Structures are given as structure tokens and as C-alpha cells.
PDB file of C-alpha atoms in Angstrom:
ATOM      1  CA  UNK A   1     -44.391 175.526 -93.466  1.00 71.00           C
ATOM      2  CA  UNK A   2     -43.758 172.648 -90.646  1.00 77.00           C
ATOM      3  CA  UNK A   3     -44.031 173.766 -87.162  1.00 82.00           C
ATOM      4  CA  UNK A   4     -42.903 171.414 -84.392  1.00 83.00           C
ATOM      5  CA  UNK A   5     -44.321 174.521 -81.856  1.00 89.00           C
ATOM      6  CA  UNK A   6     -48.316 175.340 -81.881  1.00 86.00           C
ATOM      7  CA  UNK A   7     -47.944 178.254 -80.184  1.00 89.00           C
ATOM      8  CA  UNK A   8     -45.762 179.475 -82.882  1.00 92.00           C
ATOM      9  CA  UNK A   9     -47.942 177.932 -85.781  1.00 93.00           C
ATOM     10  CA  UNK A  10     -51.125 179.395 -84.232  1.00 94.00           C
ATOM     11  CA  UNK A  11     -49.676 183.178 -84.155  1.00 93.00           C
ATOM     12  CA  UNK A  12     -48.542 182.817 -87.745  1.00 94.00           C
ATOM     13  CA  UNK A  13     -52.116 181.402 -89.006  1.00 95.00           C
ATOM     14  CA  UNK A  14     -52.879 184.462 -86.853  1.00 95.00           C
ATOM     15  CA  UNK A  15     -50.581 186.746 -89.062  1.00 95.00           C
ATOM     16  CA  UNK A  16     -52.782 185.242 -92.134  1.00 93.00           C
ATOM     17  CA  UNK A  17     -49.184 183.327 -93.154  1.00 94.00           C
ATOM     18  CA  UNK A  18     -50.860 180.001 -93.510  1.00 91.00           C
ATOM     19  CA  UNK A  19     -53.397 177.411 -91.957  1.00 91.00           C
ATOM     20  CA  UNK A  20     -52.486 176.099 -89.064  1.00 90.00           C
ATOM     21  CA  UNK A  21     -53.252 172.334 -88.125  1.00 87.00           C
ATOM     22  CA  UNK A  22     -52.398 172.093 -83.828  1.00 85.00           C
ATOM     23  CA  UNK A  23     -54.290 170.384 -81.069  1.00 80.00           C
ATOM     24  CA  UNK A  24     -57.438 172.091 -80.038  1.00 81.00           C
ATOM     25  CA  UNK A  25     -56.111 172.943 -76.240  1.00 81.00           C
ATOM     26  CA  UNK A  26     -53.704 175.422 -78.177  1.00 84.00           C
ATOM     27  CA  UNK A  27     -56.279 176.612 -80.818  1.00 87.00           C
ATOM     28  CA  UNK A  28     -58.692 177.498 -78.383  1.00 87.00           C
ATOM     29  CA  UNK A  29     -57.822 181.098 -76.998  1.00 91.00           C
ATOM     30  CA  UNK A  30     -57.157 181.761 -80.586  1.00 94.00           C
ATOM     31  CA  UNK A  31     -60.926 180.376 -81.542  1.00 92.00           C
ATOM     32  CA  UNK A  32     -62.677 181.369 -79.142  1.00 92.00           C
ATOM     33  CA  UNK A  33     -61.307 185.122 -79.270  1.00 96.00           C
ATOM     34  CA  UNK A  34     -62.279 185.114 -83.061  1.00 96.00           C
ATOM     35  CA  UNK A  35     -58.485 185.498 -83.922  1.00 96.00           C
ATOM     36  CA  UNK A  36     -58.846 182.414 -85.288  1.00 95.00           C
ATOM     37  CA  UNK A  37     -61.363 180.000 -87.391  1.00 93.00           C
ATOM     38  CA  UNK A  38     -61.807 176.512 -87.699  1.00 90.00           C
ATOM     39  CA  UNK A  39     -61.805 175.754 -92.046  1.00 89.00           C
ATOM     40  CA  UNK A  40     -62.164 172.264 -91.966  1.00 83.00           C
ATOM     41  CA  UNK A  41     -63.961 171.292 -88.257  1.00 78.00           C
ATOM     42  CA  UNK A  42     -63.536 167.063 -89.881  1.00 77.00           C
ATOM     43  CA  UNK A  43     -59.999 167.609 -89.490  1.00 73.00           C
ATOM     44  CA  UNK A  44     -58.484 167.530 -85.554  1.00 67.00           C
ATOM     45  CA  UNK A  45     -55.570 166.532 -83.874  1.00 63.00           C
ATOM     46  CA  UNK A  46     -55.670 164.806 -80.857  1.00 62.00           C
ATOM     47  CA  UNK A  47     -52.562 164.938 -78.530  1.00 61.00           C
ATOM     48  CA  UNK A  48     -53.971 162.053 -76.399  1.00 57.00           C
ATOM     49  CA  UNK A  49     -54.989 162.242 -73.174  1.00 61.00           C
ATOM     50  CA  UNK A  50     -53.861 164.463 -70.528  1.00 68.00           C
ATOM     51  CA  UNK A  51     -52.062 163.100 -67.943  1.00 74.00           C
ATOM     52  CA  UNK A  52     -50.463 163.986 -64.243  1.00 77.00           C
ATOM     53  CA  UNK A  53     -47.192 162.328 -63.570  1.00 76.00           C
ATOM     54  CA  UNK A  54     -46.466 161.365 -59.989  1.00 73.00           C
ATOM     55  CA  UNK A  55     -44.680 158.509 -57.885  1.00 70.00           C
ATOM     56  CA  UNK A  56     -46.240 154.899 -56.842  1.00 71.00           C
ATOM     57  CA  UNK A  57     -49.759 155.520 -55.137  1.00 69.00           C
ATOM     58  CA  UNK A  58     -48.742 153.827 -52.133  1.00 75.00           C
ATOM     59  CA  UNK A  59     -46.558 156.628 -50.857  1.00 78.00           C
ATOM     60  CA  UNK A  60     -47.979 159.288 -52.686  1.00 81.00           C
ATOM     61  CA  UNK A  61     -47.852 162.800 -50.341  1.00 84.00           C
ATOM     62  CA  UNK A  62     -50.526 164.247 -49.089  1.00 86.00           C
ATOM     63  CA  UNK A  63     -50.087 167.618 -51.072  1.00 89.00           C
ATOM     64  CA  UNK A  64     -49.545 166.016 -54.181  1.00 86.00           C
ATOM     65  CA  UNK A  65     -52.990 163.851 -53.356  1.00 86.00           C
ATOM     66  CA  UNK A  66     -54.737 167.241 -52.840  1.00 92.00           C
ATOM     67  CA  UNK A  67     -53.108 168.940 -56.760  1.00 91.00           C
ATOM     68  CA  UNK A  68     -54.699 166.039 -57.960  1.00 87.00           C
ATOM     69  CA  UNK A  69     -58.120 165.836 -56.675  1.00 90.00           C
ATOM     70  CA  UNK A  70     -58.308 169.687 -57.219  1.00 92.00           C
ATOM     71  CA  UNK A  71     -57.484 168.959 -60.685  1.00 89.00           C
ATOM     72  CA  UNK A  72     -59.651 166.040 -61.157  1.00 87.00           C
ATOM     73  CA  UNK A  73     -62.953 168.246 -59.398  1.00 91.00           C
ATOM     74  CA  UNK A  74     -61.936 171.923 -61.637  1.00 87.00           C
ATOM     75  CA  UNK A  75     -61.954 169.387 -64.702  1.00 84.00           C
ATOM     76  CA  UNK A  76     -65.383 168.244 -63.670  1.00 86.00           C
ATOM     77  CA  UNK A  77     -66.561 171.458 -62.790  1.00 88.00           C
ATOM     78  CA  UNK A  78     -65.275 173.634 -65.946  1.00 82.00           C
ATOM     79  CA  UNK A  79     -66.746 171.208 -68.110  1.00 80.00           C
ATOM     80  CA  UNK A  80     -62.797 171.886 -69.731  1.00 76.00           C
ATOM     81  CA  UNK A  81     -63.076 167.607 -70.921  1.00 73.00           C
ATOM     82  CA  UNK A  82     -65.806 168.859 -73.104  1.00 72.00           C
ATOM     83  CA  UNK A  83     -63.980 172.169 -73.978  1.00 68.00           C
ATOM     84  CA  UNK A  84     -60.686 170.663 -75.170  1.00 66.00           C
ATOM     85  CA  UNK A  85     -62.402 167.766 -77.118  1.00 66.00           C
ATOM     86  CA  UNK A  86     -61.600 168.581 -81.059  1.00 60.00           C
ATOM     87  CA  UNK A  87     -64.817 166.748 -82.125  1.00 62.00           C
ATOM     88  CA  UNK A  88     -66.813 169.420 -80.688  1.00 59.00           C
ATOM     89  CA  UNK A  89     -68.161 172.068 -82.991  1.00 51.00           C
TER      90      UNK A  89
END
């Protein structure tokens, strides 16, 4: 079965309907609750990076500048770069 939605593919893996091949951001509540289990850790996918949007720096607003440093510091403190990075085991 082809999924174009990991959400969806990840709750029917869940279901034991099939094996389920999504990026790890998506996999991971189902991982780490043990709803889930990585069967061949070799094999990722890797959506790219992730990315904030927003309009040219020069006139960039002061709350956006403040969503994206707080992003940019919970990354750093969460560790979360490490978390979501498929190679991981």
C-alpha cells in the first residue's frame, strides 16, 4: 500500500497492516512509545532540512525575530537536531 500521508501510514503499521517507510520526525512518538519498531534501522528517509519561512531580513519584525531565535535556542537545548536525525539508532 502507497501512502502519500505518514501519519496515516504510521497508524496502519500500527494496526500490524503493513511496514511503514516515513520520515523519522513522524515515526518517533510511534518509536519511542514502543507502538512502533524500527526493522531495518539502514533504511531512513530524510525529508531535508527543516526550515522557517519568513520575509527579506532587512525588514524582518521584531516578533517574528523573537519565534525564530526561540526556535533556534529550544532546538539547541532539546537536543531535538539529534532526536529527529534517522541515522541515529
Amino acid at each position: 500500500m502507497t501512502m502519500s500521508d505518514s501519519d496515516a501510514a504510521c497508524a496502519v503499521a500500527e494496526q500490524g497492516l503493513g511496514i511503514a517507510l516515513v520520515s523519522l520526525p513522524f515515526a518517533l512518538p510511534y518509536l519511542t512509545s514502543g507502538r512502533l519498531c524500527r526493522v531495518l534501522p539502514d533504511w531512513y528517509v530524510d525529508d531535508g532540512h527543516i526550515s522557517l519561512y519568513y520575509a527579506e531580513r532587512k525588514l524582518l519584525p521584531g516578533k517574528t525575530r523573537a519565534f525564530i531565535d526561540f526556535v533556534v535556542q529550544e532546538f539547541a537545548e532539546q537536543g531535538l537536531a539529534q532526536r529527529f536525525d534517522a541515522l541515529q539508532r
